[in-house]
Amino acid sequence: MKHNIYYTYEIEHGDRHLFRWNETMRDAGMAEDNVMLDFNVDNLHEAIYLGLIRIPHLYRAHGIGEEIVNLLKLYAKDHHYSILLESAPENMQFWQKMHFSTFLYEDYGFWMMGYGAKNKQLFKVKWNQMKPLLCNDAC
C-alpha cells in the first residue's frame, strides 16, 4: 500500500491473519490494542470472516479502509469466496457503501453482513458453518 503505515504481520492457526501497528489504539467501545486488520480465510467453506479493520487515527479519512476492503473483495471475487462480518449499527453505512448486505441481526446488537454470495441464505449457511470455528479460535 502507498500509505507507509508500519505494521507487522502474524498468522495464527494457519487461517487467521493479523496486521498490527506499532502503537496502541484507543477507541470508544473497544479494548486498547494495536490490531489494524484481523481476518480468517476459511478454504473449506469458501469464505473470509473479517473480524476487524481499525485504522490508526492519524491515517483515518484517507480511504485506507476502503482500499483494504476492495483488496479483500478482489481476493474473494477471484477465489469465488464470500466475505462475512459483524457490523455495529454506526458502521453499517460504510459497509453498505462497500456493497455488503445485511443477512442477520445478532441478539448482542450487531448486524451480520456479507459480500459475494448469490443470496442472503447462502450467507447464513456460511456463517453457521464458520461461527463454531471462530469461537474455537477465540476460546
Coordinates of C-alpha atoms in Angstrom, one line a residue:
M1 CA 0.0 0.0 0.0
K2 CA 1.1 3.5 -0.6
H3 CA 0.3 4.9 2.9
N4 CA 3.5 3.9 4.7
I5 CA 1.8 2.6 7.8
Y6 CA 4.3 0.5 9.7
Y7 CA 2.8 -2.9 10.5
T8 CA 3.8 -6.4 11.5
Y9 CA 2.1 -9.5 10.1
E10 CA 1.2 -12.6 12.1
I11 CA -0.6 -15.8 11.1
E12 CA -2.4 -17.9 13.7
H13 CA -3.7 -21.5 13.3
G14 CA -3.0 -21.3 9.6
D15 CA -6.1 -19.3 8.7
R16 CA -6.2 -16.2 10.9
H17 CA -4.3 -13.2 9.6
L18 CA -3.4 -10.2 11.9
F19 CA -1.8 -7.0 10.9
R20 CA -0.5 -4.9 13.9
W21 CA 0.5 -1.3 14.1
N22 CA 3.5 -0.3 16.3
E23 CA 1.3 1.8 18.7
T24 CA -1.7 1.0 20.8
M25 CA -5.0 2.5 19.5
R26 CA -7.8 3.7 21.8
D27 CA -11.4 3.9 20.5
A28 CA -14.7 4.2 22.4
G29 CA -16.3 0.8 23.0
M30 CA -13.2 -1.2 22.0
A31 CA -10.3 -2.6 24.0
E32 CA -6.9 -0.9 23.7
D33 CA -5.0 -2.8 21.1
N34 CA -2.7 -2.4 18.1
V35 CA -4.5 -4.7 15.7
M36 CA -5.4 -2.9 12.4
L37 CA -6.7 -5.8 10.4
D38 CA -7.9 -9.2 11.6
F39 CA -9.5 -11.8 9.2
N40 CA -9.9 -15.5 8.8
V41 CA -9.8 -17.4 5.5
D42 CA -11.9 -20.5 5.6
N43 CA -10.9 -22.5 2.5
L44 CA -13.3 -25.3 3.3
H45 CA -16.4 -23.1 3.3
E46 CA -15.0 -20.6 0.7
A47 CA -15.4 -17.6 3.0
I48 CA -13.5 -14.9 4.7
Y49 CA -14.5 -13.6 8.1
L50 CA -13.4 -10.0 8.5
G51 CA -13.1 -9.6 12.3
L52 CA -11.6 -6.1 12.4
I53 CA -10.5 -3.1 10.4
R54 CA -9.1 -0.4 12.6
I55 CA -7.1 2.4 11.0
P56 CA -4.8 4.5 13.3
H57 CA -6.3 7.9 14.0
L58 CA -3.6 9.8 12.1
Y59 CA -4.5 7.9 8.9
R60 CA -8.3 7.9 9.1
A61 CA -10.4 9.5 6.4
H62 CA -7.9 8.9 3.7
G63 CA -9.6 6.0 2.0
I64 CA -7.3 3.4 3.6
G65 CA -10.2 1.2 5.0
E66 CA -12.0 1.3 1.6
E67 CA -8.7 0.3 -0.1
I68 CA -8.3 -2.7 2.3
V69 CA -11.9 -3.8 1.8
N70 CA -11.5 -3.5 -2.0
L71 CA -8.4 -5.7 -1.9
L72 CA -10.3 -8.3 0.2
K73 CA -13.3 -8.1 -2.2
L74 CA -10.9 -8.7 -5.2
Y75 CA -9.4 -11.8 -3.5
A76 CA -12.9 -13.1 -2.7
K77 CA -14.1 -12.5 -6.2
D78 CA -11.0 -14.2 -7.8
H79 CA -11.4 -17.2 -5.5
H80 CA -15.3 -17.3 -5.6
Y81 CA -15.4 -16.7 -1.8
S82 CA -17.9 -14.7 0.3
I83 CA -16.9 -12.2 2.9
L84 CA -18.8 -12.1 6.2
L85 CA -18.5 -9.6 9.0
E86 CA -20.2 -8.3 12.1
S87 CA -21.1 -4.6 12.0
A88 CA -22.0 -2.2 14.8
P89 CA -25.1 -0.1 13.8
E90 CA -22.9 3.0 13.5
N91 CA -20.7 1.4 10.8
M92 CA -23.4 0.0 8.6
Q93 CA -23.4 2.9 6.2
F94 CA -19.7 2.3 5.4
W95 CA -20.4 -1.4 4.7
Q96 CA -23.4 -0.7 2.6
K97 CA -21.4 1.8 0.6
M98 CA -18.9 -1.1 0.0
H99 CA -21.8 -3.3 -1.3
F100 CA -22.2 -5.5 1.8
S101 CA -25.8 -6.5 2.7
T102 CA -27.3 -7.5 6.0
F103 CA -28.5 -11.0 6.5
L104 CA -28.9 -11.5 10.2
Y105 CA -29.3 -9.4 13.4
E106 CA -27.4 -11.0 16.3
D107 CA -29.0 -10.5 19.8
Y108 CA -25.9 -8.8 21.1
G109 CA -26.6 -5.8 18.9
F110 CA -24.6 -6.3 15.8
W111 CA -25.7 -7.0 12.2
M112 CA -24.1 -9.8 10.2
M113 CA -23.3 -8.6 6.7
G114 CA -22.0 -10.3 3.7
Y115 CA -20.5 -9.8 0.2
G116 CA -20.1 -12.1 -2.7
A117 CA -22.9 -14.7 -2.3
K118 CA -25.8 -15.2 -4.7
N119 CA -28.3 -14.8 -2.0
K120 CA -28.7 -14.0 1.7
Q121 CA -29.5 -17.6 2.6
L122 CA -26.0 -18.6 1.5
F123 CA -24.5 -16.0 3.8
K124 CA -26.5 -17.6 6.7
V125 CA -25.3 -21.1 5.8
K126 CA -21.7 -20.0 5.6
W127 CA -22.0 -18.0 8.9
N128 CA -23.4 -21.1 10.7
Q129 CA -20.6 -23.2 9.3
M130 CA -17.8 -20.7 10.3
K131 CA -19.1 -19.4 13.6
P132 CA -18.1 -22.5 15.7
L133 CA -14.6 -22.5 14.2
L134 CA -14.2 -18.8 15.0
C135 CA -15.4 -19.3 18.6
N136 CA -12.8 -22.2 19.0
D137 CA -10.0 -19.8 17.9
A138 CA -11.1 -17.1 20.4
C139 CA -11.7 -19.6 23.3

